[in-house]
mmCIF file of C-alpha atoms in Angstrom:
data_model
loop_
_atom_site.group_PDB
_atom_site.id
_atom_site.type_symbol
_atom_site.label_atom_id
_atom_site.label_comp_id
_atom_site.label_asym_id
_atom_site.label_seq_id
_atom_site.Cartn_x
_atom_site.Cartn_y
_atom_site.Cartn_z
ATOM 1 C CA MET A 1 142.344 107.188 140.448
ATOM 2 C CA ALA A 2 143.293 110.274 138.477
ATOM 3 C CA GLY A 3 145.444 108.153 136.193
ATOM 4 C CA GLY A 4 142.495 105.800 135.639
ATOM 5 C CA VAL A 5 140.242 108.699 134.719
ATOM 6 C CA ASP A 6 142.842 110.000 132.272
ATOM 7 C CA ARG A 7 143.165 106.574 130.668
ATOM 8 C CA ALA A 8 139.403 106.344 130.287
ATOM 9 C CA LYS A 9 139.260 109.775 128.654
ATOM 10 C CA LEU A 10 142.063 108.860 126.281
ATOM 11 C CA ALA A 11 140.369 105.561 125.482
ATOM 12 C CA LEU A 12 137.080 107.293 124.684
ATOM 13 C CA GLY A 13 138.940 109.742 122.469
ATOM 14 C CA ILE A 14 140.488 106.843 120.543
ATOM 15 C CA ILE A 15 137.101 105.144 120.226
ATOM 16 C CA GLY A 16 135.505 108.373 119.012
ATOM 17 C CA PHE A 17 138.180 108.732 116.332
ATOM 18 C CA VAL A 18 138.466 105.180 115.026
ATOM 19 C CA GLY A 19 134.856 104.148 115.656
ATOM 20 C CA ILE A 20 133.612 106.560 112.980
ATOM 21 C CA MET A 21 136.639 106.189 110.701
ATOM 22 C CA ASP A 22 135.313 103.161 108.821
ATOM 23 C CA THR A 23 132.056 104.878 107.827
ATOM 24 C CA ALA A 24 133.787 108.103 106.782
ATOM 25 C CA PHE A 25 136.557 106.311 104.914
ATOM 26 C CA LEU A 26 134.232 104.042 102.957
ATOM 27 C CA MET A 27 131.845 106.848 102.010
ATOM 28 C CA GLY A 28 133.866 107.917 98.997
ATOM 29 C CA ILE A 29 135.286 104.580 97.840
ATOM 30 C CA ILE A 30 132.491 102.026 98.201
ATOM 31 C CA SER A 31 130.857 102.831 94.849
ATOM 32 C CA PRO A 32 134.137 102.626 92.876
ATOM 33 C CA TYR A 33 134.962 99.380 94.688
ATOM 34 C CA ALA A 34 131.566 97.930 93.747
ATOM 35 C CA GLU A 35 132.166 98.887 90.122
ATOM 36 C CA ALA A 36 135.607 97.265 90.273
ATOM 37 C CA LEU A 37 133.857 94.016 91.261
ATOM 38 C CA GLY A 38 131.553 94.305 88.244
ATOM 39 C CA ALA A 39 128.603 96.306 89.552
ATOM 40 C CA SER A 40 126.681 98.616 87.247
ATOM 41 C CA LYS A 41 126.365 102.250 88.323
ATOM 42 C CA PRO A 42 122.822 101.721 89.709
ATOM 43 C CA GLN A 43 124.034 98.622 91.592
ATOM 44 C CA ALA A 44 127.038 100.540 92.960
ATOM 45 C CA GLY A 45 124.751 103.304 94.194
ATOM 46 C CA LEU A 46 122.442 100.751 95.812
ATOM 47 C CA ILE A 47 125.344 99.064 97.618
ATOM 48 C CA ALA A 48 126.621 102.437 98.826
ATOM 49 C CA GLY A 49 123.170 103.282 100.187
ATOM 50 C CA LEU A 50 122.570 99.835 101.657
ATOM 51 C CA TYR A 51 124.438 100.751 104.834
ATOM 52 C CA SER A 52 121.952 103.545 105.568
ATOM 53 C CA MET A 53 118.948 101.381 104.691
ATOM 54 C CA VAL A 54 119.972 98.752 107.218
ATOM 55 C CA ALA A 55 121.220 101.264 109.797
ATOM 56 C CA ILE A 56 117.836 103.012 110.121
ATOM 57 C CA PRO A 57 116.070 100.101 111.899
ATOM 58 C CA ALA A 58 119.354 98.833 113.368
ATOM 59 C CA SER A 59 119.904 102.151 115.163
ATOM 60 C CA LEU A 60 116.648 101.769 117.112
ATOM 61 C CA LEU A 61 117.624 98.284 118.235
ATOM 62 C CA ALA A 62 121.192 99.396 118.983
ATOM 63 C CA GLY A 63 120.018 102.106 121.374
ATOM 64 C CA VAL A 64 117.970 99.620 123.372
ATOM 65 C CA VAL A 65 120.913 97.186 123.474
ATOM 66 C CA VAL A 66 123.183 99.947 124.818
ATOM 67 C CA ASP A 67 120.739 100.668 127.652
ATOM 68 C CA LYS A 68 120.032 97.014 128.438
ATOM 69 C CA VAL A 69 123.466 95.414 127.961
ATOM 70 C CA GLY A 70 125.664 98.375 128.906
ATOM 71 C CA ARG A 71 127.964 100.892 127.218
ATOM 72 C CA LYS A 72 131.224 98.966 127.406
ATOM 73 C CA LYS A 73 129.896 95.625 126.150
ATOM 74 C CA SER A 74 128.020 97.370 123.333
ATOM 75 C CA MET A 75 131.105 99.345 122.284
ATOM 76 C CA MET A 76 133.259 96.225 122.280
ATOM 77 C CA LEU A 77 130.692 94.215 120.339
ATOM 78 C CA GLY A 78 130.211 97.009 117.801
ATOM 79 C CA LEU A 79 133.939 97.594 117.309
ATOM 80 C CA ALA A 80 134.669 93.866 116.983
ATOM 81 C CA TRP A 81 131.847 93.567 114.449
ATOM 82 C CA ASP A 82 133.191 96.600 112.546
ATOM 83 C CA THR A 83 136.720 95.168 112.484
ATOM 84 C CA LEU A 84 135.576 91.877 110.972
ATOM 85 C CA SER A 85 133.201 93.619 108.551
ATOM 86 C CA VAL A 86 135.845 96.009 107.225
ATOM 87 C CA TYR A 87 138.270 93.131 106.717
ATOM 88 C CA ALA A 88 135.526 91.170 104.935
ATOM 89 C CA TYR A 89 135.124 93.940 102.329
ATOM 90 C CA GLY A 90 138.527 92.947 100.979
ATOM 91 C CA LEU A 91 137.481 89.275 100.768
ATOM 92 C CA ALA A 92 134.403 89.957 98.629
ATOM 93 C CA SER A 93 134.835 88.722 95.063
ATOM 94 C CA THR A 94 131.338 89.307 93.689
ATOM 95 C CA VAL A 95 128.796 92.114 93.808
ATOM 96 C CA GLN A 96 126.422 89.916 95.822
ATOM 97 C CA GLN A 97 129.070 89.210 98.458
ATOM 98 C CA LEU A 98 129.875 92.896 98.737
ATOM 99 C CA ALA A 99 126.195 93.750 99.234
ATOM 100 C CA LEU A 100 125.956 91.133 101.998
ATOM 101 C CA VAL A 101 129.047 92.499 103.763
ATOM 102 C CA ARG A 102 127.715 96.057 103.448
ATOM 103 C CA GLY A 103 124.427 95.136 105.131
ATOM 104 C CA ILE A 104 126.121 93.126 107.896
ATOM 105 C CA HIS A 105 128.545 95.992 108.536
ATOM 106 C CA ALA A 106 125.623 98.363 109.167
ATOM 107 C CA VAL A 107 124.169 96.139 111.898
ATOM 108 C CA GLY A 108 127.289 96.125 114.072
ATOM 109 C CA GLY A 109 128.362 99.633 113.100
ATOM 110 C CA SER A 110 125.075 101.013 114.408
ATOM 111 C CA LEU A 111 126.068 100.005 117.954
ATOM 112 C CA VAL A 112 129.261 102.025 118.230
ATOM 113 C CA TYR A 113 128.031 105.629 118.201
ATOM 114 C CA PRO A 114 125.110 105.218 120.676
ATOM 115 C CA ALA A 115 127.368 103.331 123.101
ATOM 116 C CA PHE A 116 130.153 105.894 122.734
ATOM 117 C CA MET A 117 127.965 108.993 123.154
ATOM 118 C CA ALA A 118 125.948 107.467 126.016
ATOM 119 C CA SER A 119 129.233 106.819 127.827
ATOM 120 C CA VAL A 120 130.319 110.410 127.183
ATOM 121 C CA GLY A 121 127.033 111.685 128.603
ATOM 122 C CA ASP A 122 127.292 109.433 131.662
ATOM 123 C CA ARG A 123 130.728 110.841 132.543
ATOM 124 C CA SER A 124 129.921 114.499 132.008
ATOM 125 C CA GLY A 125 128.503 115.461 135.413
ATOM 126 C CA GLY A 126 127.644 119.161 135.294
ATOM 127 C CA ARG A 127 129.731 119.757 132.137
ATOM 128 C CA LEU A 128 127.627 117.977 129.547
ATOM 129 C CA GLY A 129 128.157 120.645 126.883
ATOM 130 C CA SER A 130 131.936 120.672 127.275
ATOM 131 C CA HIS A 131 132.122 116.881 127.066
ATOM 132 C CA VAL A 132 129.841 116.770 124.029
ATOM 133 C CA GLY A 133 131.785 119.489 122.209
ATOM 134 C CA GLY A 134 135.187 117.984 122.977
ATOM 135 C CA TYR A 135 134.362 114.449 121.912
ATOM 136 C CA LEU A 136 132.417 115.581 118.840
ATOM 137 C CA ALA A 137 135.532 117.510 117.797
ATOM 138 C CA VAL A 138 137.383 114.177 117.817
ATOM 139 C CA VAL A 139 134.605 112.609 115.730
ATOM 140 C CA ALA A 140 134.729 115.524 113.265
ATOM 141 C CA ALA A 141 138.491 115.121 112.929
ATOM 142 C CA SER A 142 137.962 111.436 112.122
ATOM 143 C CA ILE A 143 135.392 112.273 109.445
ATOM 144 C CA ALA A 144 137.719 114.867 107.905
ATOM 145 C CA VAL A 145 140.679 112.481 107.857
ATOM 146 C CA GLY A 146 138.601 109.588 106.526
ATOM 147 C CA THR A 147 136.898 111.479 103.710
ATOM 148 C CA LEU A 148 140.010 113.380 102.624
ATOM 149 C CA ALA A 149 142.464 110.458 102.792
ATOM 150 C CA SER A 150 140.444 107.577 101.386
ATOM 151 C CA ALA A 151 140.785 108.209 97.651
ATOM 152 C CA GLY A 152 144.523 108.896 97.838
ATOM 153 C CA LEU A 153 145.267 105.774 99.884
ATOM 154 C CA VAL A 154 143.242 103.548 97.570
ATOM 155 C CA ALA A 155 145.104 104.961 94.552
ATOM 156 C CA THR A 156 148.417 104.248 96.282
ATOM 157 C CA LEU A 157 147.784 100.917 98.015
ATOM 158 C CA GLY A 158 144.775 99.398 96.271
ATOM 159 C CA PHE A 159 141.466 98.320 97.800
ATOM 160 C CA SER A 160 142.618 95.125 99.536
ATOM 161 C CA TRP A 161 145.427 96.692 101.534
ATOM 162 C CA VAL A 162 143.288 99.676 102.487
ATOM 163 C CA PHE A 163 140.614 97.379 103.963
ATOM 164 C CA ARG A 164 143.263 95.498 105.963
ATOM 165 C CA ILE A 165 144.793 98.679 107.340
ATOM 166 C CA LEU A 166 141.376 100.140 108.131
ATOM 167 C CA ALA A 167 140.424 96.950 109.987
ATOM 168 C CA LEU A 168 143.553 97.299 112.157
ATOM 169 C CA ILE A 169 142.679 100.926 112.895
ATOM 170 C CA VAL A 170 139.178 99.965 114.024
ATOM 171 C CA ALA A 171 140.622 97.099 116.081
ATOM 172 C CA SER A 172 142.669 99.650 118.044
ATOM 173 C CA GLY A 173 139.358 101.065 119.247
ATOM 174 C CA LEU A 174 138.363 97.623 120.489
ATOM 175 C CA LEU A 175 141.558 97.467 122.561
ATOM 176 C CA ALA A 176 140.906 100.983 123.864
ATOM 177 C CA ALA A 177 137.425 99.955 125.008
ATOM 178 C CA LEU A 178 139.033 97.620 127.553
ATOM 179 C CA ALA A 179 140.101 100.728 129.502
ATOM 180 C CA VAL A 180 136.588 102.201 129.643
ATOM 181 C CA GLU A 181 134.631 101.411 132.793
ATOM 182 C CA GLU A 182 130.947 100.574 132.548
ATOM 183 C CA THR A 183 128.689 103.513 133.448
ATOM 184 C CA ALA A 184 125.188 102.191 132.800
ATOM 185 C CA PRO A 185 122.876 102.220 135.857
ATOM 186 C CA ALA A 186 122.473 98.922 137.669
ATOM 187 C CA GLU A 187 119.600 96.758 136.451
ATOM 188 C CA ARG A 188 117.682 97.058 139.707
ATOM 189 C CA GLU A 189 117.788 100.858 139.522
ATOM 190 C CA ARG A 190 116.508 101.220 135.979
ATOM 191 C CA PRO A 191 112.993 102.444 135.239
ATOM 192 C CA SER A 192 111.742 101.478 131.786
ATOM 193 C CA ILE A 193 113.436 102.973 128.735
ATOM 194 C CA LEU A 194 110.080 104.291 127.523
ATOM 195 C CA GLU A 195 109.557 106.162 130.805
ATOM 196 C CA GLY A 196 112.997 107.719 130.424
ATOM 197 C CA LEU A 197 112.264 108.860 126.870
ATOM 198 C CA LYS A 198 108.947 110.334 127.996
ATOM 199 C CA ALA A 199 110.692 112.214 130.815
ATOM 200 C CA ALA A 200 113.060 113.756 128.267
ATOM 201 C CA LYS A 201 110.421 114.390 125.617
ATOM 202 C CA GLY A 202 110.924 118.164 125.264
ATOM 203 C CA ASP A 203 114.704 118.124 124.979
ATOM 204 C CA LEU A 204 114.683 114.873 123.009
ATOM 205 C CA ALA A 205 112.154 116.182 120.489
ATOM 206 C CA ALA A 206 114.131 119.414 120.139
ATOM 207 C CA GLY A 207 117.348 117.479 119.542
ATOM 208 C CA LEU A 208 115.688 115.299 116.916
ATOM 209 C CA ILE A 209 114.301 118.374 115.114
ATOM 210 C CA LEU A 210 117.794 119.865 115.013
ATOM 211 C CA VAL A 211 119.470 116.706 113.774
ATOM 212 C CA PHE A 212 116.843 116.142 111.077
ATOM 213 C CA THR A 213 117.031 119.684 109.719
ATOM 214 C CA LEU A 214 120.840 119.698 109.824
ATOM 215 C CA TYR A 215 121.206 116.391 107.994
ATOM 216 C CA MET A 216 118.467 117.221 105.515
ATOM 217 C CA SER A 217 120.524 120.301 104.615
ATOM 218 C CA PHE A 218 123.693 118.196 104.503
ATOM 219 C CA GLY A 219 121.955 115.580 102.370
ATOM 220 C CA MET A 220 121.179 118.248 99.801
ATOM 221 C CA ILE A 221 124.890 119.099 99.637
ATOM 222 C CA VAL A 222 125.815 115.441 99.148
ATOM 223 C CA GLY A 223 123.067 114.805 96.610
ATOM 224 C CA GLY A 224 123.046 118.022 94.621
ATOM 225 C CA LEU A 225 126.075 120.263 94.986
ATOM 226 C CA GLY A 226 128.205 118.463 92.387
ATOM 227 C CA PRO A 227 125.576 118.567 89.592
ATOM 228 C CA ALA A 228 124.679 122.169 90.502
ATOM 229 C CA LEU A 229 128.318 123.290 90.232
ATOM 230 C CA ARG A 230 128.563 121.534 86.881
ATOM 231 C CA ASP A 231 125.398 123.210 85.558
ATOM 232 C CA ALA A 232 126.533 126.616 86.832
ATOM 233 C CA GLY A 233 129.859 126.319 85.021
ATOM 234 C CA ILE A 234 131.904 126.421 88.239
ATOM 235 C CA ALA A 235 133.102 122.863 87.520
ATOM 236 C CA ALA A 236 133.990 121.947 83.952
ATOM 237 C CA THR A 237 133.676 118.170 84.399
ATOM 238 C CA GLU A 238 131.847 115.686 86.610
ATOM 239 C CA GLU A 239 135.171 114.709 88.178
ATOM 240 C CA ARG A 240 135.923 118.335 89.054
ATOM 241 C CA ALA A 241 132.404 118.746 90.453
ATOM 242 C CA ALA A 242 132.887 115.683 92.677
ATOM 243 C CA ALA A 243 136.257 117.006 93.861
ATOM 244 C CA LEU A 244 134.770 120.412 94.731
ATOM 245 C CA THR A 245 131.916 118.754 96.634
ATOM 246 C CA GLY A 246 134.409 116.703 98.640
ATOM 247 C CA MET A 247 136.492 119.824 99.244
ATOM 248 C CA SER A 248 133.428 121.699 100.516
ATOM 249 C CA ILE A 249 132.456 118.951 102.944
ATOM 250 C CA GLY A 250 136.068 118.600 104.107
ATOM 251 C CA ILE A 251 136.434 122.340 104.704
ATOM 252 C CA ALA A 252 133.165 122.540 106.625
ATOM 253 C CA THR A 253 134.158 119.588 108.815
ATOM 254 C CA LEU A 254 137.639 120.937 109.561
ATOM 255 C CA VAL A 255 136.333 124.422 110.390
ATOM 256 C CA SER A 256 133.728 122.942 112.734
ATOM 257 C CA ILE A 257 136.321 121.312 115.028
ATOM 258 C CA PRO A 258 137.325 124.302 117.223
ATOM 259 C CA PHE A 259 133.766 125.627 117.193
ATOM 260 C CA LEU A 260 132.442 122.317 118.521
ATOM 261 C CA VAL A 261 134.597 122.777 121.615
ATOM 262 C CA ALA A 262 133.564 126.424 122.020
ATOM 263 C CA THR A 263 129.826 125.853 121.567
ATOM 264 C CA GLY A 264 129.816 122.981 124.052
ATOM 265 C CA ARG A 265 131.236 125.275 126.715
ATOM 266 C CA LEU A 266 128.656 127.930 125.892
ATOM 267 C CA PHE A 267 125.858 125.394 126.395
ATOM 268 C CA ASP A 268 127.109 124.728 129.928
ATOM 269 C CA ARG A 269 126.713 128.461 130.615
ATOM 270 C CA GLY A 270 123.072 128.449 129.526
ATOM 271 C CA ASN A 271 123.646 129.939 126.058
ATOM 272 C CA LEU A 272 121.854 127.299 124.013
ATOM 273 C CA ALA A 273 119.395 129.632 122.257
ATOM 274 C CA PRO A 274 121.912 132.313 121.169
ATOM 275 C CA VAL A 275 124.294 129.656 119.826
ATOM 276 C CA LEU A 276 121.556 127.943 117.827
ATOM 277 C CA VAL A 277 120.291 131.234 116.365
ATOM 278 C CA ALA A 278 123.832 132.217 115.335
ATOM 279 C CA SER A 279 124.423 128.729 113.922
ATOM 280 C CA ALA A 280 121.252 128.860 111.829
ATOM 281 C CA ALA A 281 122.373 132.244 110.493
ATOM 282 C CA ALA A 282 125.763 130.789 109.528
ATOM 283 C CA LEU A 283 124.303 127.683 107.892
ATOM 284 C CA SER A 284 121.780 129.629 105.851
ATOM 285 C CA GLY A 285 123.871 132.745 105.246
ATOM 286 C CA SER A 286 126.701 130.678 103.780
ATOM 287 C CA GLN A 287 124.484 129.939 100.796
ATOM 288 C CA LEU A 288 123.807 133.624 100.176
ATOM 289 C CA LEU A 289 127.550 134.203 99.919
ATOM 290 C CA LEU A 290 127.865 131.490 97.280
ATOM 291 C CA LEU A 291 124.978 132.883 95.243
ATOM 292 C CA ALA A 292 126.285 136.449 95.468
ATOM 293 C CA ASN A 293 129.580 135.519 93.826
ATOM 294 C CA PRO A 294 129.592 131.982 92.372
ATOM 295 C CA GLY A 295 133.081 130.556 92.011
ATOM 296 C CA THR A 296 135.638 128.258 93.604
ATOM 297 C CA ALA A 297 136.922 130.837 96.106
ATOM 298 C CA SER A 298 133.391 131.754 97.119
ATOM 299 C CA LEU A 299 132.564 128.064 97.496
ATOM 300 C CA ALA A 300 135.466 127.587 99.935
ATOM 301 C CA ALA A 301 134.457 130.689 101.899
ATOM 302 C CA ALA A 302 130.803 129.667 101.982
ATOM 303 C CA TYR A 303 131.536 126.209 103.363
ATOM 304 C CA SER A 304 133.944 127.617 105.924
ATOM 305 C CA ILE A 305 130.985 129.615 107.251
ATOM 306 C CA TYR A 306 128.769 126.548 106.924
ATOM 307 C CA GLY A 307 131.237 124.694 109.165
ATOM 308 C CA ILE A 308 130.717 127.233 111.956
ATOM 309 C CA GLY A 309 126.971 126.649 111.897
ATOM 310 C CA LEU A 310 127.494 122.909 111.558
ATOM 311 C CA ALA A 311 129.333 122.918 114.891
ATOM 312 C CA GLY A 312 126.499 124.651 116.732
ATOM 313 C CA TYR A 313 123.765 122.424 115.341
ATOM 314 C CA MET A 314 125.764 119.205 115.751
ATOM 315 C CA ALA A 315 126.760 119.962 119.331
ATOM 316 C CA GLY A 316 123.297 121.339 120.068
ATOM 317 C CA ASN A 317 121.323 118.312 118.959
ATOM 318 C CA THR A 318 123.692 115.911 120.734
ATOM 319 C CA TYR A 319 123.631 118.001 123.918
ATOM 320 C CA LEU A 320 119.823 117.958 123.986
ATOM 321 C CA VAL A 321 119.569 114.233 123.244
ATOM 322 C CA LEU A 322 122.061 113.383 126.008
ATOM 323 C CA LYS A 323 119.934 115.233 128.568
ATOM 324 C CA ALA A 324 117.805 112.078 128.589
ATOM 325 C CA PRO A 325 118.018 110.082 131.850
ATOM 326 C CA PRO A 326 120.966 107.629 131.808
ATOM 327 C CA HIS A 327 118.758 104.543 131.724
ATOM 328 C CA ALA A 328 117.325 105.746 128.378
ATOM 329 C CA ARG A 329 120.362 107.628 127.048
ATOM 330 C CA GLY A 330 121.532 104.931 124.640
ATOM 331 C CA SER A 331 118.041 104.682 123.153
ATOM 332 C CA ALA A 332 117.908 108.470 122.775
ATOM 333 C CA VAL A 333 121.197 108.452 120.847
ATOM 334 C CA GLY A 334 119.928 105.528 118.781
ATOM 335 C CA LEU A 335 116.950 107.689 117.786
ATOM 336 C CA GLN A 336 119.323 110.550 116.975
ATOM 337 C CA GLN A 337 121.411 108.278 114.757
ATOM 338 C CA MET A 338 118.310 106.998 112.968
ATOM 339 C CA VAL A 339 116.944 110.493 112.354
ATOM 340 C CA ASN A 340 120.220 111.826 110.940
ATOM 341 C CA ILE A 341 120.235 108.981 108.386
ATOM 342 C CA VAL A 342 116.616 109.713 107.494
ATOM 343 C CA GLY A 343 117.487 113.403 107.082
ATOM 344 C CA VAL A 344 120.168 112.595 104.500
ATOM 345 C CA ALA A 345 117.813 110.125 102.803
ATOM 346 C CA VAL A 346 115.223 112.901 102.411
ATOM 347 C CA GLY A 347 117.648 115.676 101.475
ATOM 348 C CA ALA A 348 119.772 113.874 98.875
ATOM 349 C CA PRO A 349 117.018 112.938 96.398
ATOM 350 C CA LEU A 350 115.230 116.255 96.973
ATOM 351 C CA ALA A 351 118.440 117.995 95.925
ATOM 352 C CA GLY A 352 118.301 116.319 92.542
ATOM 353 C CA LEU A 353 114.820 117.711 91.947
ATOM 354 C CA LEU A 354 115.885 121.198 93.051
ATOM 355 C CA VAL A 355 118.911 121.215 90.743
ATOM 356 C CA LYS A 356 116.787 120.063 87.828
ATOM 357 C CA ALA A 357 114.173 122.757 88.492
ATOM 358 C CA GLY A 358 116.368 125.727 89.367
ATOM 359 C CA GLY A 359 120.064 124.870 89.316
ATOM 360 C CA LEU A 360 122.446 126.254 91.927
ATOM 361 C CA THR A 361 120.065 129.024 93.005
ATOM 362 C CA LEU A 362 117.250 126.687 93.996
ATOM 363 C CA LEU A 363 119.634 124.147 95.528
ATOM 364 C CA ALA A 364 121.302 126.802 97.696
ATOM 365 C CA THR A 365 117.864 127.955 98.821
ATOM 366 C CA GLY A 366 116.964 124.380 99.692
ATOM 367 C CA ILE A 367 120.183 123.948 101.710
ATOM 368 C CA ALA A 368 119.473 127.197 103.582
ATOM 369 C CA VAL A 369 115.847 126.540 104.600
ATOM 370 C CA PRO A 370 116.023 123.451 106.910
ATOM 371 C CA PRO A 371 118.352 125.048 109.511
ATOM 372 C CA LEU A 372 115.938 127.964 109.844
ATOM 373 C CA LEU A 373 113.118 125.499 110.447
ATOM 374 C CA GLY A 374 115.312 123.866 113.069
ATOM 375 C CA LEU A 375 114.941 126.940 115.264
ATOM 376 C CA ALA A 376 111.445 125.648 116.096
ATOM 377 C CA SER A 377 113.291 123.390 118.558
ATOM 378 C CA LEU A 378 113.845 126.404 120.820
ATOM 379 C CA ARG A 379 110.133 126.399 121.687
ATOM 380 C CA ILE A 380 110.312 122.981 123.351
ATOM 381 C CA ALA A 381 113.916 122.685 124.566
ATOM 382 C CA SER A 382 114.743 123.360 128.206
ATOM 383 C CA PRO A 383 117.083 126.374 128.386
ATOM 384 C CA ALA A 384 118.707 125.238 131.631
ATOM 385 C CA PRO A 385 122.000 123.324 131.457
ATOM 386 C CA LEU A 386 122.154 119.880 133.048
ATOM 387 C CA GLY A 387 123.890 120.223 136.397
ATOM 388 C CA PRO A 388 125.492 117.550 138.602
ATOM 389 C CA GLY A 389 122.372 117.356 140.757
ATOM 390 C CA ASP A 390 120.157 116.743 137.755
ATOM 391 C CA GLN A 391 122.453 113.971 136.577
ATOM 392 C CA ALA A 392 122.574 112.329 139.970
ATOM 393 C CA SER A 393 118.814 112.382 140.477
ATOM 394 C CA ALA A 394 118.240 110.996 136.999
ATOM 395 C CA SER A 395 120.711 108.160 137.282
ATOM 396 C CA GLY A 396 121.035 106.995 140.847
ATOM 397 C CA ARG A 397 124.464 105.528 141.456
ATOM 398 C CA PHE A 398 126.489 103.844 138.726
ATOM 399 C CA THR A 399 127.997 100.393 138.990
#
């Protein structure tokens, strides 16, 4: 039995790493690939953003599927879909075909994260925070590896071979899913999903506030940091500005990894509010450091601090969302996934307006404000950690 549990944990770790890898890896190369197929710059940007456009409604449906069909089946379907979609990128020969593949990829890809995180929540017992922090650290490592390695591998191997290799990596997650037991409540024991979401409304709403404010802030980094660095003279060229933006995101993600583990454990001890307050201070204060001494070294230091706050807010919103009853947990994570995409969609274009109006100073202010607004979640979140008894009463027995 112990060996089985260990295999399941290892399998979930593999799924957490490779299940996000495709999205992270493609983030930086999809626009250049579209241009290589003949797309104009506006068309390349549209194709890059098409995944998010489709994933917003798909995430709502995916959450319901996870709760109705089950975690394991949903993970396997999503990973199989991702494998075929990633391979299909390399088969596209026209801009239209690439756009079609991009949209189809988003439908299946939207299933993986809700199924994965719902399974993590189901297995956590009285250690929800520790499980959330540990598995999110694996996800963060995947994002860091994917974003930092993608450009170099494409330059070395070319687009076609990279898509083939990436498809094999995602397929390894599909094989790992075979070792994960189903944890969804039996059909006869499930109240309605809507009832479950209503029961979790305080914690769920708090988690959604946190994820929206975090990803709105992050969207401003993605959408505005490069142009702001160029205007401020920190980057001499657009290429250098793009490299520094990627470096900043990579540093923040890498720094967040150990803090994700630490904050999750603190949540299990009832320290949600202090962690979130400290995280908001780190997220917002990082921008003050950059403004006090603009430069490359200050940028690296600022986004190291940003990474600390990123860990607290990322673990915090996931922890709160997973406090939903198991029969509605997939749908809760589906909502979380949808809201984080919407947050980036709001933040990225807003960043362009802020840079145009006030350069780096106004952009940094914009990045700093949403996390402070996120502290409003503390008014509606339950401060008590989820114990084994709470989990048992919410779920009944698992099949």
